[in-house]
């Protein structure tokens, strides 16, 4: 059975532009994978803990002597990594907030980057350990940034996902959403989503 992991990082939950377009992706994916299973992580609905010293120490803690609190930190990280590993494809709704990804998505990423689990260093450089699979990023922006110096978000996403082994990243943009271009941007993004699903 095909598995899709949907990650929504808009502050606005189901009302977010990125969530709306990610939902469009999921509907189209379901149409071609009628028996497929979708797992949803929505950071407007669930708290994503930020890393602090105790959490980092927990992630490195040896099994022997590990406290219950440290085990809970590891369990959270292990679970989200297992969800990614189990998925055949991933769709991530990613708004541009203050020139970056939502802090919740960054916090989620911070719990995924684990030496020896999702990446390792070799003599020739870092190697990602996650099984590669397509990652569809739905990038929504109030302004227009694609291909410009102001768009450090796209490269960050490719850098991070590639670092842990997810190199097949497809970014679908809906830009100018606060510039009176929402209808056109949504229509273009929906066409691109349909093309990606059909590909
Ligand atoms: C807190 C906040 C920060 C934002 N920062 C930017 C920005 O730096 N550049 C930009 O083009 N749009 C910015 N926007 C506009 C959003 O990118 C735009 O509204 C987008 O559709 C949000 O996606 P969402 O509805 O899925 O949350 C910002 C919006 C918010 C709420």
XYZ file of N, CA and C and ligand atoms in Angstrom:
628
model
N 0.848 -1.200 0.000
C 0.000 0.000 0.000
C 0.892 1.262 0.000
N 0.583 2.183 -0.899
C 1.392 3.406 -0.985
C 1.143 4.296 0.231
N 2.191 4.950 0.690
C 2.053 5.808 1.870
C 2.555 7.219 1.575
N 1.739 8.181 1.957
C 2.098 9.594 1.784
C 2.153 10.245 3.168
N 3.199 10.999 3.414
C 3.293 11.788 4.654
C 3.043 13.251 4.297
N 2.025 13.844 4.932
C 1.713 15.268 4.717
C 2.140 16.050 5.948
N 2.979 17.062 5.726
C 3.444 17.913 6.822
C 2.950 19.330 6.557
N 2.136 19.850 7.464
C 1.614 21.210 7.317
C 2.288 22.113 8.341
N 2.881 23.208 7.869
C 3.582 24.063 8.834
C 3.031 25.480 8.893
N 1.861 25.708 8.260
C 1.252 27.037 8.367
C 0.754 27.280 9.776
N 0.895 28.535 10.227
C 0.329 28.938 11.518
C -1.179 28.786 11.523
N -1.774 28.830 10.323
C -3.228 28.964 10.218
C -3.955 27.649 9.991
N -3.267 26.547 10.200
C -3.902 25.244 10.081
C -4.584 25.072 8.734
N -5.800 24.564 8.768
C -6.522 24.268 7.518
C -6.785 25.526 6.688
N -6.741 26.705 7.307
C -6.981 27.948 6.560
C -5.727 28.463 5.857
N -4.597 27.851 6.122
C -3.356 28.318 5.505
C -3.340 28.073 4.001
N -2.739 28.977 3.293
C -2.622 28.797 1.833
C -1.815 27.539 1.505
N -0.727 27.338 2.242
C 0.115 26.164 1.957
C -0.629 24.874 2.296
N -1.414 24.903 3.379
C -2.184 23.702 3.743
C -3.250 23.418 2.691
N -3.903 24.480 2.217
C -4.937 24.304 1.184
C -4.346 23.638 -0.052
N -3.176 24.109 -0.464
C -2.557 23.518 -1.666
C -1.982 22.132 -1.371
N -1.477 21.923 -0.162
C -1.004 20.575 0.200
C -2.186 19.611 0.211
N -3.356 20.093 0.684
C -4.556 19.242 0.663
C -4.959 18.907 -0.775
N -4.798 19.880 -1.659
C -5.088 19.632 -3.086
C -4.162 18.506 -3.598
N -2.895 18.594 -3.213
C -1.939 17.547 -3.607
C -2.421 16.188 -3.093
N -2.833 16.162 -1.825
C -3.254 14.888 -1.207
C -4.484 14.333 -1.929
N -5.441 15.202 -2.259
C -6.650 14.718 -2.963
C -6.271 14.091 -4.295
N -5.398 14.721 -5.010
C -4.986 14.183 -6.321
C -4.181 12.891 -6.150
N -3.350 12.870 -5.115
C -2.567 11.657 -4.853
C -3.500 10.490 -4.528
N -4.549 10.787 -3.722
C -5.505 9.734 -3.348
C -6.245 9.217 -4.581
N -6.515 10.110 -5.537
C -7.239 9.688 -6.743
C -6.444 8.641 -7.522
N -5.112 8.743 -7.495
C -4.315 7.742 -8.219
C -3.809 6.634 -7.288
N -4.010 6.823 -5.976
C -3.632 5.779 -4.995
C -4.835 5.528 -4.082
N -5.930 4.965 -4.651
C -7.173 4.867 -3.868
C -7.032 4.050 -2.584
N -6.090 3.138 -2.556
C -5.918 2.362 -1.317
C -4.761 2.919 -0.480
N -4.227 4.044 -0.907
C -3.073 4.626 -0.218
C -3.426 5.160 1.165
N -2.382 5.304 1.975
C -2.569 5.758 3.358
C -1.854 7.096 3.532
N -2.547 8.045 4.147
C -1.952 9.368 4.356
C -1.776 9.607 5.863
N -0.568 9.958 6.254
C -0.290 10.349 7.643
C -0.081 11.858 7.647
N -0.748 12.541 8.582
C -0.669 14.012 8.616
C 0.016 14.481 9.891
N 0.966 15.382 9.732
C 1.524 16.143 10.860
C 1.169 17.600 10.614
N 0.432 18.205 11.517
C 0.045 19.611 11.359
C 0.537 20.376 12.585
N 1.509 21.248 12.353
C 2.156 21.923 13.480
C 1.299 23.033 14.081
N 0.157 23.358 13.431
C -0.778 24.292 14.070
C -1.586 23.552 15.134
N -1.592 22.225 15.034
C -2.409 21.431 15.968
C -1.572 20.734 17.024
N -0.316 20.481 16.736
C 0.532 19.776 17.706
C 1.774 20.615 18.003
N 2.168 20.568 19.239
C 3.355 21.348 19.617
C 4.612 20.630 19.140
N 5.513 21.392 18.542
C 6.806 20.828 18.174
C 7.832 21.433 19.137
N 8.446 20.625 19.962
C 9.378 21.195 20.945
C 10.641 21.753 20.292
N 11.081 22.895 20.788
C 12.358 23.428 20.313
C 13.497 22.708 21.017
N 14.606 22.582 20.307
C 15.775 21.965 20.930
C 16.301 22.852 22.052
N 16.693 22.227 23.120
C 17.458 22.922 24.152
C 18.564 21.958 24.582
N 19.394 22.383 25.529
C 20.549 21.556 25.890
C 20.105 20.182 26.382
N 19.036 20.148 27.179
C 18.584 18.868 27.731
C 18.139 17.926 26.610
N 17.474 18.493 25.601
C 17.002 17.651 24.490
C 18.175 17.124 23.659
N 19.144 17.994 23.406
C 20.317 17.534 22.635
C 21.038 16.429 23.413
N 21.204 16.641 24.716
C 21.860 15.606 25.528
C 21.070 14.305 25.488
N 19.739 14.421 25.510
C 18.895 13.218 25.469
C 19.109 12.465 24.162
N 19.235 13.211 23.051
C 19.396 12.562 21.751
C 20.720 11.794 21.674
N 21.704 12.238 22.457
C 23.004 11.557 22.460
C 23.167 10.590 23.637
N 22.144 10.470 24.458
C 22.334 9.707 25.706
C 22.444 8.205 25.439
N 23.426 7.542 26.085
C 23.518 6.085 25.940
C 22.330 5.413 26.636
N 21.929 4.246 26.103
C 20.742 3.566 26.641
C 20.883 3.324 28.147
N 22.109 2.946 28.526
C 22.331 2.686 29.946
C 22.308 4.006 30.722
N 21.466 4.093 31.704
C 21.398 5.308 32.517
C 20.502 6.389 31.939
N 19.826 6.093 30.825
C 18.932 7.097 30.218
C 17.696 7.278 31.095
N 17.323 8.540 31.325
C 16.141 8.793 32.162
C 14.871 8.650 31.324
N 13.731 8.605 32.012
C 12.443 8.497 31.306
C 12.222 9.727 30.425
N 12.628 10.908 30.924
C 12.462 12.141 30.142
C 13.317 12.074 28.877
N 14.545 11.585 29.033
C 15.429 11.478 27.861
C 14.866 10.460 26.864
N 14.303 9.377 27.373
C 13.732 8.365 26.489
C 12.564 8.961 25.700
N 11.770 9.818 26.359
C 10.621 10.430 25.677
C 11.096 11.329 24.524
N 12.197 12.030 24.734
C 12.762 12.876 23.668
C 13.194 12.002 22.493
N 13.867 10.900 22.811
C 14.314 9.982 21.757
C 13.127 9.354 21.029
N 12.092 9.012 21.790
C 10.908 8.392 21.175
C 10.271 9.345 20.171
N 10.176 10.632 20.545
C 9.596 11.621 19.623
C 10.413 11.657 18.337
N 11.731 11.761 18.478
C 12.605 11.823 17.304
C 12.512 10.524 16.497
N 12.577 9.389 17.188
C 12.498 8.097 16.480
C 11.192 7.973 15.698
N 10.090 8.424 16.313
C 8.779 8.310 15.653
C 8.700 9.134 14.387
N 9.166 10.379 14.446
C 9.037 11.207 13.242
C 9.992 10.723 12.154
N 11.134 10.181 12.563
C 12.056 9.614 11.560
C 11.428 8.356 10.942
N 10.797 7.522 11.774
C 10.157 6.304 11.260
C 9.034 6.658 10.275
N 8.300 7.721 10.570
C 7.219 8.155 9.658
C 7.786 8.524 8.291
N 8.905 9.214 8.308
C 9.533 9.604 7.044
C 10.020 8.368 6.298
N 10.668 7.458 7.037
C 11.185 6.238 6.400
C 10.057 5.412 5.794
N 8.902 5.380 6.472
C 7.790 4.533 6.015
C 7.096 5.108 4.787
N 7.248 6.412 4.558
C 6.506 7.060 3.466
C 7.139 6.764 2.105
N 6.278 6.660 1.097
C 6.765 6.546 -0.284
C 6.959 7.930 -0.891
N 6.242 8.902 -0.359
C 6.361 10.293 -0.829
C 5.969 11.209 0.326
N 6.449 12.442 0.248
C 6.178 13.424 1.308
C 5.726 14.720 0.651
N 4.682 15.329 1.216
C 4.314 16.677 0.765
C 4.394 17.592 1.984
N 5.075 18.726 1.805
C 5.250 19.666 2.929
C 4.695 21.035 2.522
N 3.741 21.531 3.277
C 3.255 22.899 3.081
C 4.183 23.841 3.823
N 4.825 24.747 3.076
C 5.851 25.613 3.683
C 5.603 27.081 3.342
N 4.994 27.840 4.242
C 4.884 29.283 4.022
C 6.250 29.950 4.196
N 6.407 31.103 3.579
C 7.601 31.917 3.861
C 7.242 32.870 4.990
N 7.919 32.720 6.112
C 7.705 33.619 7.248
C 9.027 34.328 7.551
N 9.021 35.636 7.417
C 10.210 36.435 7.730
C 11.464 35.835 7.099
N 11.336 35.544 5.824
C 12.430 35.062 4.967
C 12.914 33.654 5.299
N 12.186 32.949 6.129
C 12.629 31.597 6.460
C 11.471 30.623 6.501
N 11.788 29.382 6.912
C 10.718 28.407 7.115
C 10.066 28.700 8.465
N 8.817 28.272 8.659
C 8.204 28.438 9.982
C 9.099 27.801 11.054
N 9.166 28.433 12.221
C 10.064 27.927 13.263
C 9.659 26.521 13.706
N 8.393 26.183 13.561
C 7.955 24.822 13.912
C 8.599 23.792 12.982
N 8.682 24.139 11.697
C 9.289 23.199 10.741
C 10.780 23.055 11.034
N 11.417 24.166 11.381
C 12.842 24.103 11.740
C 13.029 23.239 12.992
N 12.140 23.399 13.967
C 12.241 22.593 15.192
C 12.050 21.107 14.871
N 11.128 20.827 13.972
C 10.904 19.428 13.528
C 12.175 18.897 12.862
N 12.752 19.686 11.964
C 14.005 19.276 11.310
C 15.097 19.020 12.362
N 15.126 19.874 13.396
C 16.170 19.732 14.422
C 16.068 18.381 15.142
N 14.871 17.795 15.140
C 14.705 16.479 15.775
C 14.917 15.337 14.789
N 15.184 15.675 13.527
C 15.408 14.636 12.509
C 16.897 14.446 12.237
N 17.664 15.524 12.334
C 19.107 15.439 12.033
C 19.814 14.721 13.173
N 20.095 13.444 12.995
C 20.733 12.640 14.049
C 21.906 11.872 13.465
N 23.101 12.182 13.975
C 24.311 11.485 13.506
C 24.152 9.990 13.746
N 24.480 9.221 12.730
C 24.390 7.768 12.860
C 23.002 7.222 12.607
N 22.011 8.107 12.527
C 20.632 7.667 12.298
C 20.125 8.197 10.947
N 20.255 9.489 10.739
C 19.778 10.061 9.468
C 20.927 10.612 8.616
N 22.112 10.739 9.193
C 23.288 11.131 8.395
C 24.539 10.601 9.076
N 25.609 10.502 8.294
C 26.908 10.178 8.892
C 27.982 10.924 8.108
N 29.093 11.155 8.747
C 30.217 11.772 8.062
C 31.198 10.695 7.620
N 31.680 10.831 6.395
C 32.701 9.908 5.892
C 33.914 10.750 5.499
N 34.973 10.072 5.036
C 36.183 10.811 4.626
C 35.895 11.731 3.446
N 34.854 11.400 2.696
C 34.539 12.229 1.525
C 33.380 13.187 1.791
N 32.931 13.253 3.036
C 31.877 14.209 3.353
C 30.657 13.535 3.946
N 29.590 14.316 4.162
C 28.405 13.751 4.808
C 27.594 12.862 3.852
N 26.972 11.851 4.412
C 26.096 10.964 3.638
C 24.758 10.884 4.354
N 23.676 11.120 3.620
C 22.333 11.003 4.195
C 21.943 9.543 4.304
N 21.242 9.200 5.378
C 20.911 7.794 5.627
C 19.431 7.469 5.421
N 18.598 8.479 5.176
C 17.184 8.173 4.914
C 17.042 7.639 3.491
N 16.062 6.750 3.292
C 15.783 6.257 1.938
C 15.236 7.408 1.102
N 15.835 7.600 -0.057
C 15.389 8.716 -0.901
C 13.978 8.452 -1.409
N 13.213 9.523 -1.533
C 11.832 9.437 -2.029
C 11.440 10.840 -2.439
N 10.448 10.998 -3.304
C 10.096 12.363 -3.697
C 9.523 13.178 -2.542
N 10.008 14.395 -2.432
C 9.467 15.349 -1.459
C 8.909 16.529 -2.249
N 7.618 16.779 -2.093
C 6.956 17.876 -2.792
C 6.755 19.012 -1.796
N 7.407 20.129 -2.044
C 7.288 21.288 -1.159
C 6.293 22.254 -1.802
N 5.265 22.629 -1.046
C 4.316 23.639 -1.527
C 4.722 24.943 -0.852
N 5.376 25.805 -1.617
C 5.965 27.028 -1.059
C 5.045 28.225 -1.332
N 4.445 28.764 -0.264
C 3.543 29.907 -0.437
C 4.197 31.165 0.123
N 4.058 32.227 -0.639
C 4.706 33.480 -0.259
C 3.777 34.672 -0.515
N 3.845 35.669 0.373
C 3.096 36.898 0.152
C 3.671 37.696 -0.990
N 5.004 37.700 -1.107
C 5.699 38.409 -2.172
C 6.199 37.445 -3.231
N 7.128 37.934 -4.047
C 7.688 37.114 -5.139
C 9.194 37.001 -4.911
N 9.690 35.807 -4.753
C 11.093 35.594 -4.367
C 11.814 34.536 -5.196
N 11.050 33.666 -5.861
C 11.664 32.514 -6.542
C 12.840 32.948 -7.423
N 13.996 32.301 -7.218
C 15.162 32.579 -8.051
C 15.885 33.864 -7.709
N 15.468 34.525 -6.622
C 16.101 35.795 -6.246
C 16.895 35.625 -4.942
N 17.823 36.544 -4.675
C 18.614 36.417 -3.442
C 17.749 36.352 -2.184
N 16.558 36.909 -2.235
C 15.690 36.887 -1.045
C 15.143 35.490 -0.755
N 15.272 34.564 -1.725
C 14.743 33.209 -1.500
C 15.836 32.272 -0.990
N 16.234 32.444 0.258
C 17.175 31.497 0.864
C 16.430 30.262 1.369
N 15.099 30.378 1.447
C 14.306 29.263 1.976
C 14.421 28.013 1.097
N 14.326 28.206 -0.228
C 14.340 27.044 -1.137
C 15.654 26.284 -0.992
N 16.781 27.017 -0.965
C 18.079 26.351 -0.862
C 18.243 25.678 0.494
N 17.743 26.341 1.536
C 17.804 25.725 2.873
C 17.082 24.377 2.861
N 15.887 24.363 2.281
C 15.111 23.110 2.251
C 15.865 22.029 1.476
N 16.433 22.395 0.332
C 17.193 21.407 -0.456
C 18.428 20.949 0.323
N 19.096 21.893 0.985
C 20.291 21.532 1.761
C 19.945 20.549 2.869
N 18.936 20.917 3.651
C 18.616 20.078 4.805
C 18.112 18.710 4.359
N 17.141 18.703 3.458
C 16.552 17.415 3.041
C 17.615 16.544 2.368
N 18.455 17.154 1.542
C 19.527 16.403 0.877
C 20.520 15.843 1.880
N 20.796 16.602 2.925
C 21.766 16.185 3.958
C 21.346 14.874 4.622
N 20.030 14.703 4.803
C 19.556 13.460 5.445
C 19.162 12.404 4.408
N 19.445 12.679 3.128
C 19.261 11.654 2.098
C 18.081 11.867 1.176
N 17.308 12.940 1.404
C 16.124 13.192 0.576
C 16.514 14.206 -0.508
N 16.949 13.661 -1.634
C 17.521 14.522 -2.677
C 16.537 14.851 -3.797
N 15.411 14.132 -3.809
C 14.450 14.293 -4.905
C 13.382 15.322 -4.495
N 13.795 16.581 -4.446
C 12.921 17.648 -3.925
C 12.292 18.430 -5.077
N 10.958 18.509 -5.064
C 10.224 19.254 -6.099
C 9.532 20.429 -5.399
N 9.829 21.632 -5.807
C 9.197 22.783 -5.142
C 8.140 23.384 -6.065
N 6.925 23.475 -5.545
C 5.811 24.086 -6.284
C 5.519 25.420 -5.593
N 5.655 26.494 -6.334
C 5.531 27.826 -5.739
C 4.142 28.427 -5.981
N 3.633 29.118 -4.955
C 2.474 30.000 -5.141
C 2.905 31.331 -4.531
N 3.231 32.282 -5.393
C 3.816 33.539 -4.911
C 2.909 34.736 -5.221
N 3.265 35.849 -4.612
C 2.507 37.093 -4.833
C 1.116 37.014 -4.215
N 0.976 36.176 -3.170
C -0.359 35.947 -2.604
C -0.899 37.182 -1.885
N -0.014 38.076 -1.461
C -0.470 39.323 -0.829
C -0.341 40.504 -1.790
N -0.204 40.186 -3.078
C -0.018 41.247 -4.085
C -1.155 41.217 -5.112
N -2.292 40.660 -4.713
C -3.425 40.596 -5.636
C -3.272 39.532 -6.708
N -2.377 38.575 -6.472
C -2.135 37.544 -7.499
C -2.557 36.163 -7.031
N -3.409 36.117 -6.001
C -3.695 34.810 -5.392
C -4.387 33.857 -6.371
N -5.404 34.363 -7.083
C -6.157 33.460 -7.970
C -5.244 32.847 -9.031
N -4.432 33.699 -9.669
C -3.534 33.193 -10.718
C -2.499 32.228 -10.107
N -1.961 32.608 -8.947
C -0.909 31.783 -8.328
C -1.466 30.422 -7.914
N -2.680 30.424 -7.372
C -3.295 29.150 -6.975
C -3.567 28.283 -8.203
N -4.090 28.910 -9.256
C -4.401 28.145 -10.478
C -3.123 27.516 -11.042
N -2.042 28.300 -11.073
C -0.777 27.782 -11.620
C -0.235 26.665 -10.735
N -0.333 26.843 -9.415
C 0.176 25.822 -8.494
C -0.631 24.530 -8.630
N -1.948 24.672 -8.795
C -2.792 23.468 -8.933
C -2.462 22.722 -10.224
N -2.188 23.472 -11.280
C -1.783 22.823 -12.545
C -0.477 22.073 -12.342
N 0.457 22.706 -11.636
C 1.761 22.067 -11.405
C 1.611 20.819 -10.531
N 0.728 20.909 -9.544
C 0.489 19.737 -8.677
C -0.040 18.587 -9.522
N -1.003 18.884 -10.403
C -1.574 17.834 -11.259
C -0.480 17.229 -12.136
N 0.409 18.063 -12.639
C 1.504 17.563 -13.492
C 2.460 16.680 -12.688
N 2.762 17.090 -11.471
C 3.680 16.304 -10.633
C 3.087 14.935 -10.319
N 1.792 14.915 -10.021
C 1.143 13.639 -9.677
C 1.116 12.725 -10.912
N 0.921 13.343 -12.082
C 0.816 12.548 -13.312
C 2.182 12.057 -13.780
N 3.242 12.717 -13.318
C 4.595 12.404 -13.833
C 5.067 11.013 -13.399
C 4.464 35.970 10.304
C 4.469 36.123 8.822
C 5.635 36.429 8.170
C 5.660 36.565 6.768
N 6.829 36.840 6.152
C 6.851 36.917 4.792
C 8.077 37.155 4.109
O 9.153 37.266 4.686
N 8.033 37.252 2.755
C 6.880 37.113 2.046
O 6.895 37.181 0.831
N 5.697 36.865 2.682
C 5.669 36.769 4.020
N 4.490 36.495 4.659
C 3.292 36.198 3.862
C 3.117 34.687 3.723
O 4.236 34.093 3.100
C 1.884 34.362 2.906
O 0.741 34.935 3.542
C 1.682 32.864 2.763
O 0.537 32.619 1.998
C 1.531 32.201 4.099
O 1.211 30.837 3.916
P 0.143 30.155 4.862
O -1.186 30.822 4.585
O 0.164 28.731 4.445
O 0.565 30.351 6.283
C 4.444 36.384 6.035
C 3.266 36.067 6.711
C 3.282 35.939 8.091
C 1.990 35.578 8.797
